[in-house]
mmCIF file of N, CA and C in Angstrom:
data_model
loop_
_atom_site.group_PDB
_atom_site.id
_atom_site.type_symbol
_atom_site.label_atom_id
_atom_site.label_comp_id
_atom_site.label_asym_id
_atom_site.label_seq_id
_atom_site.Cartn_x
_atom_site.Cartn_y
_atom_site.Cartn_z
ATOM 1 N N MET A 1 19.076 16.090 7.880
ATOM 2 C CA MET A 1 18.407 14.847 7.729
ATOM 3 C C MET A 1 18.870 13.849 8.831
ATOM 4 N N ALA A 2 17.985 13.285 9.418
ATOM 5 C CA ALA A 2 18.286 12.301 10.478
ATOM 6 C C ALA A 2 18.756 10.907 10.052
ATOM 7 N N TRP A 3 19.763 10.375 10.418
ATOM 8 C CA TRP A 3 20.211 9.093 10.136
ATOM 9 C C TRP A 3 20.381 8.200 11.457
ATOM 10 N N ARG A 4 20.175 6.909 11.239
ATOM 11 C CA ARG A 4 20.416 5.999 12.296
ATOM 12 C C ARG A 4 21.073 4.720 11.762
ATOM 13 N N GLU A 5 21.948 4.240 12.456
ATOM 14 C CA GLU A 5 22.719 2.900 12.015
ATOM 15 C C GLU A 5 21.755 1.717 12.502
ATOM 16 N N ILE A 6 21.580 0.826 11.565
ATOM 17 C CA ILE A 6 20.909 -0.296 11.823
ATOM 18 C C ILE A 6 21.750 -1.579 11.399
ATOM 19 N N GLU A 7 21.753 -2.589 12.268
ATOM 20 C CA GLU A 7 22.487 -3.767 11.848
ATOM 21 C C GLU A 7 21.554 -4.816 11.302
ATOM 22 N N ASP A 8 21.871 -5.257 10.161
ATOM 23 C CA ASP A 8 21.058 -6.289 9.490
ATOM 24 C C ASP A 8 21.380 -7.700 9.936
ATOM 25 N N LEU A 9 20.616 -8.690 9.552
ATOM 26 C CA LEU A 9 20.934 -9.978 10.017
ATOM 27 C C LEU A 9 22.323 -10.576 9.786
ATOM 28 N N THR A 10 22.933 -9.977 8.855
ATOM 29 C CA THR A 10 24.394 -10.529 8.450
ATOM 30 C C THR A 10 25.349 -9.972 9.446
ATOM 31 N N GLY A 11 25.022 -8.886 10.188
ATOM 32 C CA GLY A 11 25.937 -8.168 11.108
ATOM 33 C C GLY A 11 26.510 -7.071 10.568
ATOM 34 N N GLU A 12 26.284 -6.764 9.333
ATOM 35 C CA GLU A 12 26.805 -5.524 8.599
ATOM 36 C C GLU A 12 25.864 -4.352 8.923
ATOM 37 N N SER A 13 26.437 -3.150 9.141
ATOM 38 C CA SER A 13 25.567 -2.007 9.454
ATOM 39 C C SER A 13 25.317 -1.221 8.204
ATOM 40 N N PHE A 14 24.146 -0.579 8.163
ATOM 41 C CA PHE A 14 23.876 0.170 6.966
ATOM 42 C C PHE A 14 23.087 1.391 7.493
ATOM 43 N N SER A 15 23.055 2.609 6.688
ATOM 44 C CA SER A 15 22.467 3.761 7.247
ATOM 45 C C SER A 15 20.997 3.690 6.640
ATOM 46 N N ARG A 16 20.027 4.148 7.393
ATOM 47 C CA ARG A 16 18.719 4.369 6.914
ATOM 48 C C ARG A 16 18.090 5.668 7.396
ATOM 49 N N ARG A 17 17.328 6.392 6.649
ATOM 50 C CA ARG A 17 16.698 7.530 7.159
ATOM 51 C C ARG A 17 15.565 7.180 8.146
ATOM 52 N N THR A 18 15.336 8.081 9.107
ATOM 53 C CA THR A 18 14.325 7.802 10.031
ATOM 54 C C THR A 18 13.021 8.131 9.328
ATOM 55 N N ALA A 19 11.820 7.588 10.000
ATOM 56 C CA ALA A 19 10.583 7.622 9.329
ATOM 57 C C ALA A 19 10.061 9.104 9.224
ATOM 58 N N GLN A 20 10.728 10.087 9.862
ATOM 59 C CA GLN A 20 10.279 11.480 9.959
ATOM 60 C C GLN A 20 10.669 12.060 8.398
ATOM 61 N N SER A 21 11.667 11.382 7.794
ATOM 62 C CA SER A 21 12.089 11.996 6.517
ATOM 63 C C SER A 21 11.776 11.212 5.299
ATOM 64 N N GLN A 22 10.910 10.197 5.488
ATOM 65 C CA GLN A 22 10.649 9.120 4.423
ATOM 66 C C GLN A 22 9.161 9.131 4.166
ATOM 67 N N ARG A 23 8.848 8.795 2.967
ATOM 68 C CA ARG A 23 7.446 8.414 2.514
ATOM 69 C C ARG A 23 6.980 7.206 3.273
ATOM 70 N N ILE A 24 5.716 7.232 3.608
ATOM 71 C CA ILE A 24 5.113 6.101 4.293
ATOM 72 C C ILE A 24 4.174 5.377 3.328
ATOM 73 N N SER A 25 4.312 4.017 3.228
ATOM 74 C CA SER A 25 3.475 3.404 2.323
ATOM 75 C C SER A 25 2.440 2.552 3.206
ATOM 76 N N VAL A 26 1.237 2.707 2.880
ATOM 77 C CA VAL A 26 0.077 1.930 3.507
ATOM 78 C C VAL A 26 -0.333 0.864 2.447
ATOM 79 N N ILE A 27 -0.148 -0.388 2.883
ATOM 80 C CA ILE A 27 -0.524 -1.407 1.809
ATOM 81 C C ILE A 27 -1.863 -2.186 2.257
ATOM 82 N N CYS A 28 -2.589 -2.453 1.328
ATOM 83 C CA CYS A 28 -3.844 -3.111 1.681
ATOM 84 C C CYS A 28 -4.213 -4.185 0.720
ATOM 85 N N PRO A 29 -4.209 -5.247 1.001
ATOM 86 C CA PRO A 29 -4.719 -6.385 0.030
ATOM 87 C C PRO A 29 -6.213 -6.391 0.127
ATOM 88 N N SER A 30 -6.997 -6.583 -0.883
ATOM 89 C CA SER A 30 -8.468 -6.534 -0.967
ATOM 90 C C SER A 30 -9.029 -7.588 -1.903
ATOM 91 N N THR A 31 -10.416 -7.852 -1.898
ATOM 92 C CA THR A 31 -11.131 -8.594 -2.760
ATOM 93 C C THR A 31 -12.346 -7.933 -3.044
ATOM 94 N N GLU A 32 -13.117 -8.328 -4.133
ATOM 95 C CA GLU A 32 -14.409 -7.714 -4.438
ATOM 96 C C GLU A 32 -15.446 -7.867 -3.338
ATOM 97 N N GLU A 33 -15.242 -8.985 -2.502
ATOM 98 C CA GLU A 33 -16.131 -8.987 -1.307
ATOM 99 C C GLU A 33 -16.100 -7.877 -0.405
ATOM 100 N N ARG A 34 -14.995 -7.106 -0.409
ATOM 101 C CA ARG A 34 -14.771 -6.149 0.536
ATOM 102 C C ARG A 34 -14.996 -4.666 -0.103
ATOM 103 N N ILE A 35 -15.588 -4.690 -1.281
ATOM 104 C CA ILE A 35 -15.702 -3.427 -1.958
ATOM 105 C C ILE A 35 -16.426 -2.335 -1.238
ATOM 106 N N MET A 36 -17.278 -2.765 -0.296
ATOM 107 C CA MET A 36 -18.001 -1.798 0.572
ATOM 108 C C MET A 36 -17.183 -1.054 1.604
ATOM 109 N N PHE A 37 -16.060 -1.582 1.788
ATOM 110 C CA PHE A 37 -15.028 -0.996 2.648
ATOM 111 C C PHE A 37 -14.056 -0.009 1.961
ATOM 112 N N HIS A 38 -14.058 -0.016 0.710
ATOM 113 C CA HIS A 38 -12.980 0.833 0.021
ATOM 114 C C HIS A 38 -13.163 2.270 0.333
ATOM 115 N N PRO A 39 -14.365 2.876 0.502
ATOM 116 C CA PRO A 39 -14.447 4.333 0.805
ATOM 117 C C PRO A 39 -13.868 4.557 2.259
ATOM 118 N N GLN A 40 -14.201 3.628 3.117
ATOM 119 C CA GLN A 40 -13.723 3.875 4.510
ATOM 120 C C GLN A 40 -12.186 3.693 4.533
ATOM 121 N N LEU A 41 -11.651 2.848 3.903
ATOM 122 C CA LEU A 41 -10.154 2.709 3.833
ATOM 123 C C LEU A 41 -9.510 3.869 3.289
ATOM 124 N N TYR A 42 -10.054 4.433 2.261
ATOM 125 C CA TYR A 42 -9.510 5.756 1.686
ATOM 126 C C TYR A 42 -9.666 6.947 2.710
ATOM 127 N N GLU A 43 -10.908 7.013 3.336
ATOM 128 C CA GLU A 43 -11.004 8.011 4.276
ATOM 129 C C GLU A 43 -10.016 7.922 5.405
ATOM 130 N N CYS A 44 -9.724 6.733 5.870
ATOM 131 C CA CYS A 44 -8.854 6.647 7.011
ATOM 132 C C CYS A 44 -7.369 7.040 6.617
ATOM 133 N N PHE A 45 -7.067 6.753 5.367
ATOM 134 C CA PHE A 45 -5.812 6.975 4.771
ATOM 135 C C PHE A 45 -5.644 8.505 4.687
ATOM 136 N N ALA A 46 -6.691 9.184 4.088
ATOM 137 C CA ALA A 46 -6.712 10.605 3.876
ATOM 138 C C ALA A 46 -6.639 11.390 5.125
ATOM 139 N N ALA A 47 -7.130 10.838 6.135
ATOM 140 C CA ALA A 47 -7.221 11.563 7.530
ATOM 141 C C ALA A 47 -5.986 11.645 8.191
ATOM 142 N N GLN A 48 -5.035 10.665 7.731
ATOM 143 C CA GLN A 48 -3.757 10.723 8.736
ATOM 144 C C GLN A 48 -2.980 12.001 8.324
ATOM 145 N N THR A 49 -2.258 12.517 9.362
ATOM 146 C CA THR A 49 -1.542 13.777 9.196
ATOM 147 C C THR A 49 -0.366 13.775 8.677
ATOM 148 N N TYR A 50 0.264 12.472 8.587
ATOM 149 C CA TYR A 50 1.681 12.545 7.984
ATOM 150 C C TYR A 50 1.531 12.982 6.498
ATOM 151 N N HIS A 51 2.547 13.752 6.118
ATOM 152 C CA HIS A 51 2.337 14.481 4.776
ATOM 153 C C HIS A 51 2.710 13.512 3.704
ATOM 154 N N ASP A 52 3.860 12.921 3.665
ATOM 155 C CA ASP A 52 4.450 12.167 2.503
ATOM 156 C C ASP A 52 3.923 10.641 2.644
ATOM 157 N N LYS A 53 2.809 10.390 2.080
ATOM 158 C CA LYS A 53 2.235 9.071 2.296
ATOM 159 C C LYS A 53 1.695 8.517 1.014
ATOM 160 N N GLU A 54 1.529 7.250 0.853
ATOM 161 C CA GLU A 54 0.670 6.734 -0.324
ATOM 162 C C GLU A 54 -0.052 5.442 0.151
ATOM 163 N N LEU A 55 -1.023 5.226 -0.561
ATOM 164 C CA LEU A 55 -1.881 4.001 -0.387
ATOM 165 C C LEU A 55 -1.822 3.024 -1.444
ATOM 166 N N VAL A 56 -1.310 1.863 -1.244
ATOM 167 C CA VAL A 56 -1.154 0.672 -2.283
ATOM 168 C C VAL A 56 -2.227 -0.393 -2.042
ATOM 169 N N VAL A 57 -3.170 -0.476 -2.971
ATOM 170 C CA VAL A 57 -4.204 -1.451 -2.813
ATOM 171 C C VAL A 57 -4.074 -2.520 -3.899
ATOM 172 N N ILE A 58 -3.969 -3.832 -3.649
ATOM 173 C CA ILE A 58 -3.942 -4.840 -4.539
ATOM 174 C C ILE A 58 -5.329 -5.580 -4.288
ATOM 175 N N ASP A 59 -5.960 -5.581 -5.363
ATOM 176 C CA ASP A 59 -7.491 -6.077 -5.389
ATOM 177 C C ASP A 59 -7.605 -7.280 -6.346
ATOM 178 N N THR A 60 -8.389 -8.322 -5.951
ATOM 179 C CA THR A 60 -8.621 -9.467 -6.873
ATOM 180 C C THR A 60 -10.113 -9.727 -6.861
ATOM 181 N N GLY A 61 -10.519 -10.211 -8.023
ATOM 182 C CA GLY A 61 -12.036 -10.483 -8.190
ATOM 183 C C GLY A 61 -12.343 -10.438 -9.681
ATOM 184 N N SER A 62 -13.560 -10.454 -9.995
ATOM 185 C CA SER A 62 -14.066 -10.589 -11.333
ATOM 186 C C SER A 62 -14.024 -9.129 -12.028
ATOM 187 N N LYS A 63 -14.193 -8.129 -11.106
ATOM 188 C CA LYS A 63 -14.130 -6.840 -11.642
ATOM 189 C C LYS A 63 -13.445 -5.874 -10.740
ATOM 190 N N PRO A 64 -12.710 -4.751 -11.200
ATOM 191 C CA PRO A 64 -12.225 -3.745 -10.522
ATOM 192 C C PRO A 64 -13.133 -2.944 -9.541
ATOM 193 N N SER A 65 -12.569 -2.229 -8.494
ATOM 194 C CA SER A 65 -13.424 -1.459 -7.675
ATOM 195 C C SER A 65 -13.751 -0.087 -8.407
ATOM 196 N N PRO A 66 -15.004 0.218 -8.674
ATOM 197 C CA PRO A 66 -15.255 1.461 -9.204
ATOM 198 C C PRO A 66 -14.736 2.604 -8.417
ATOM 199 N N PHE A 67 -14.904 2.406 -7.030
ATOM 200 C CA PHE A 67 -14.290 3.540 -6.135
ATOM 201 C C PHE A 67 -12.816 3.769 -6.378
ATOM 202 N N PHE A 68 -11.994 2.846 -6.335
ATOM 203 C CA PHE A 68 -10.599 2.953 -6.441
ATOM 204 C C PHE A 68 -10.209 3.432 -7.897
ATOM 205 N N ARG A 69 -10.977 2.996 -8.850
ATOM 206 C CA ARG A 69 -10.685 3.359 -10.262
ATOM 207 C C ARG A 69 -10.881 4.892 -10.357
ATOM 208 N N ARG A 70 -11.853 5.508 -9.713
ATOM 209 C CA ARG A 70 -12.039 6.956 -9.705
ATOM 210 C C ARG A 70 -11.006 7.594 -8.872
ATOM 211 N N ILE A 71 -10.782 7.146 -7.595
ATOM 212 C CA ILE A 71 -9.840 7.764 -6.661
ATOM 213 C C ILE A 71 -8.525 7.924 -7.273
ATOM 214 N N THR A 72 -8.075 6.948 -8.066
ATOM 215 C CA THR A 72 -6.733 6.845 -8.655
ATOM 216 C C THR A 72 -6.547 8.075 -9.746
ATOM 217 N N LEU A 73 -7.738 8.424 -10.239
ATOM 218 C CA LEU A 73 -7.745 9.557 -11.254
ATOM 219 C C LEU A 73 -7.578 10.988 -10.391
ATOM 220 N N GLU A 74 -8.062 10.926 -9.242
ATOM 221 C CA GLU A 74 -8.165 12.348 -8.346
ATOM 222 C C GLU A 74 -7.086 12.396 -7.440
ATOM 223 N N ASP A 75 -6.423 11.302 -6.880
ATOM 224 C CA ASP A 75 -5.412 11.384 -5.933
ATOM 225 C C ASP A 75 -4.156 10.578 -6.355
ATOM 226 N N PRO A 76 -3.088 11.313 -6.722
ATOM 227 C CA PRO A 76 -1.876 10.433 -7.226
ATOM 228 C C PRO A 76 -1.072 9.735 -6.084
ATOM 229 N N ARG A 77 -1.617 9.860 -4.748
ATOM 230 C CA ARG A 77 -0.973 9.193 -3.776
ATOM 231 C C ARG A 77 -1.570 7.764 -3.715
ATOM 232 N N VAL A 78 -2.480 7.449 -4.474
ATOM 233 C CA VAL A 78 -3.132 6.107 -4.355
ATOM 234 C C VAL A 78 -2.672 5.159 -5.656
ATOM 235 N N ILE A 79 -2.105 4.046 -5.330
ATOM 236 C CA ILE A 79 -1.733 3.057 -6.355
ATOM 237 C C ILE A 79 -2.643 1.918 -6.263
ATOM 238 N N TYR A 80 -3.510 1.690 -7.200
ATOM 239 C CA TYR A 80 -4.444 0.659 -7.270
ATOM 240 C C TYR A 80 -4.212 -0.350 -8.434
ATOM 241 N N ARG A 81 -4.111 -1.586 -8.130
ATOM 242 C CA ARG A 81 -4.034 -2.693 -9.144
ATOM 243 C C ARG A 81 -5.016 -3.703 -9.004
ATOM 244 N N HIS A 82 -5.843 -3.985 -9.977
ATOM 245 C CA HIS A 82 -6.651 -5.042 -9.908
ATOM 246 C C HIS A 82 -6.217 -6.243 -10.726
ATOM 247 N N PHE A 83 -6.510 -7.459 -10.154
ATOM 248 C CA PHE A 83 -6.101 -8.705 -10.981
ATOM 249 C C PHE A 83 -7.369 -9.582 -10.903
ATOM 250 N N PRO A 84 -7.678 -10.004 -12.135
ATOM 251 C CA PRO A 84 -8.946 -10.888 -12.233
ATOM 252 C C PRO A 84 -8.774 -12.286 -11.919
ATOM 253 N N VAL A 85 -8.463 -12.549 -10.688
ATOM 254 C CA VAL A 85 -8.253 -13.911 -10.160
ATOM 255 C C VAL A 85 -9.072 -13.937 -8.895
ATOM 256 N N THR A 86 -9.420 -15.245 -8.441
ATOM 257 C CA THR A 86 -10.299 -15.385 -7.211
ATOM 258 C C THR A 86 -9.391 -15.179 -6.069
ATOM 259 N N ALA A 87 -10.055 -14.965 -4.870
ATOM 260 C CA ALA A 87 -9.273 -14.799 -3.640
ATOM 261 C C ALA A 87 -8.509 -16.018 -3.260
ATOM 262 N N THR A 88 -9.110 -17.036 -3.562
ATOM 263 C CA THR A 88 -8.517 -18.421 -3.268
ATOM 264 C C THR A 88 -7.291 -18.744 -4.047
ATOM 265 N N GLU A 89 -7.268 -18.135 -5.378
ATOM 266 C CA GLU A 89 -6.153 -18.303 -6.268
ATOM 267 C C GLU A 89 -4.899 -17.511 -5.687
ATOM 268 N N TRP A 90 -5.089 -16.449 -5.117
ATOM 269 C CA TRP A 90 -3.987 -15.506 -4.617
ATOM 270 C C TRP A 90 -4.096 -15.285 -3.082
ATOM 271 N N PRO A 91 -3.357 -15.904 -2.296
ATOM 272 C CA PRO A 91 -3.490 -15.723 -1.036
ATOM 273 C C PRO A 91 -3.111 -14.316 -0.505
ATOM 274 N N VAL A 92 -3.475 -13.964 0.736
ATOM 275 C CA VAL A 92 -3.216 -12.595 1.209
ATOM 276 C C VAL A 92 -1.675 -12.297 1.171
ATOM 277 N N GLY A 93 -0.937 -13.217 1.407
ATOM 278 C CA GLY A 93 0.595 -12.997 1.564
ATOM 279 C C GLY A 93 1.091 -12.582 0.227
ATOM 280 N N LEU A 94 0.623 -13.119 -0.873
ATOM 281 C CA LEU A 94 0.976 -12.820 -2.297
ATOM 282 C C LEU A 94 0.609 -11.367 -2.546
ATOM 283 N N LYS A 95 -0.655 -11.023 -2.252
ATOM 284 C CA LYS A 95 -1.037 -9.679 -2.479
ATOM 285 C C LYS A 95 -0.325 -8.556 -1.655
ATOM 286 N N ARG A 96 0.058 -8.995 -0.424
ATOM 287 C CA ARG A 96 0.937 -8.034 0.355
ATOM 288 C C ARG A 96 2.282 -7.880 -0.277
ATOM 289 N N ASN A 97 2.893 -9.072 -0.706
ATOM 290 C CA ASN A 97 4.123 -8.929 -1.335
ATOM 291 C C ASN A 97 4.147 -8.065 -2.739
ATOM 292 N N LEU A 98 3.084 -8.236 -3.463
ATOM 293 C CA LEU A 98 2.912 -7.384 -4.565
ATOM 294 C C LEU A 98 2.787 -5.889 -4.243
ATOM 295 N N ALA A 99 2.002 -5.637 -3.172
ATOM 296 C CA ALA A 99 1.886 -4.140 -2.665
ATOM 297 C C ALA A 99 3.337 -3.621 -2.219
ATOM 298 N N ILE A 100 3.977 -4.481 -1.508
ATOM 299 C CA ILE A 100 5.459 -3.897 -1.041
ATOM 300 C C ILE A 100 6.291 -3.711 -2.367
ATOM 301 N N LEU A 101 6.207 -4.419 -3.338
ATOM 302 C CA LEU A 101 6.909 -4.246 -4.639
ATOM 303 C C LEU A 101 6.636 -3.008 -5.254
ATOM 304 N N LEU A 102 5.319 -2.622 -5.236
ATOM 305 C CA LEU A 102 4.851 -1.399 -5.781
ATOM 306 C C LEU A 102 5.058 -0.230 -4.971
ATOM 307 N N ALA A 103 5.181 -0.185 -3.666
ATOM 308 C CA ALA A 103 5.418 0.782 -2.641
ATOM 309 C C ALA A 103 6.714 1.571 -3.000
ATOM 310 N N THR A 104 6.679 2.804 -2.788
ATOM 311 C CA THR A 104 7.857 3.656 -3.009
ATOM 312 C C THR A 104 8.384 4.251 -1.592
ATOM 313 N N GLY A 105 7.709 3.869 -0.463
ATOM 314 C CA GLY A 105 8.029 4.326 0.784
ATOM 315 C C GLY A 105 8.413 3.176 1.653
ATOM 316 N N CYS A 106 8.562 3.396 2.938
ATOM 317 C CA CYS A 106 8.762 2.294 3.971
ATOM 318 C C CYS A 106 7.563 1.895 4.611
#
C-alpha cells in the first residue's frame, strides 16, 4: 500500500493513503429544479473507470427524486438523502458539508 507524508496546518505530519488505494466520493448537492439532470449525473458517475467509488447526493425540495429513489435500490454505491426544505433555506455549502459527512471516501 502506498503512503505519503502530508503536513497539516499545525505543522504536524500524518500519513495518508494515496488516491489509488482509497474510495473516491463524488458529492453533489441538488434541488428538485434539477431533477431532469439526475439521470445524466448518474450516467457520468457510472461511466468513470475508477473501481472503488460512491456518489453522495443531497437533495432539497418538496418531493424526493424518483430517479434516485429507484437507483439507490439498484446500486449500493449511491447514497441519496432528500430533505423537504426549499433551496433558499439550505445554501449549497450546507448541502456540500452534509454530503462530506456522509461520504466514506476521500
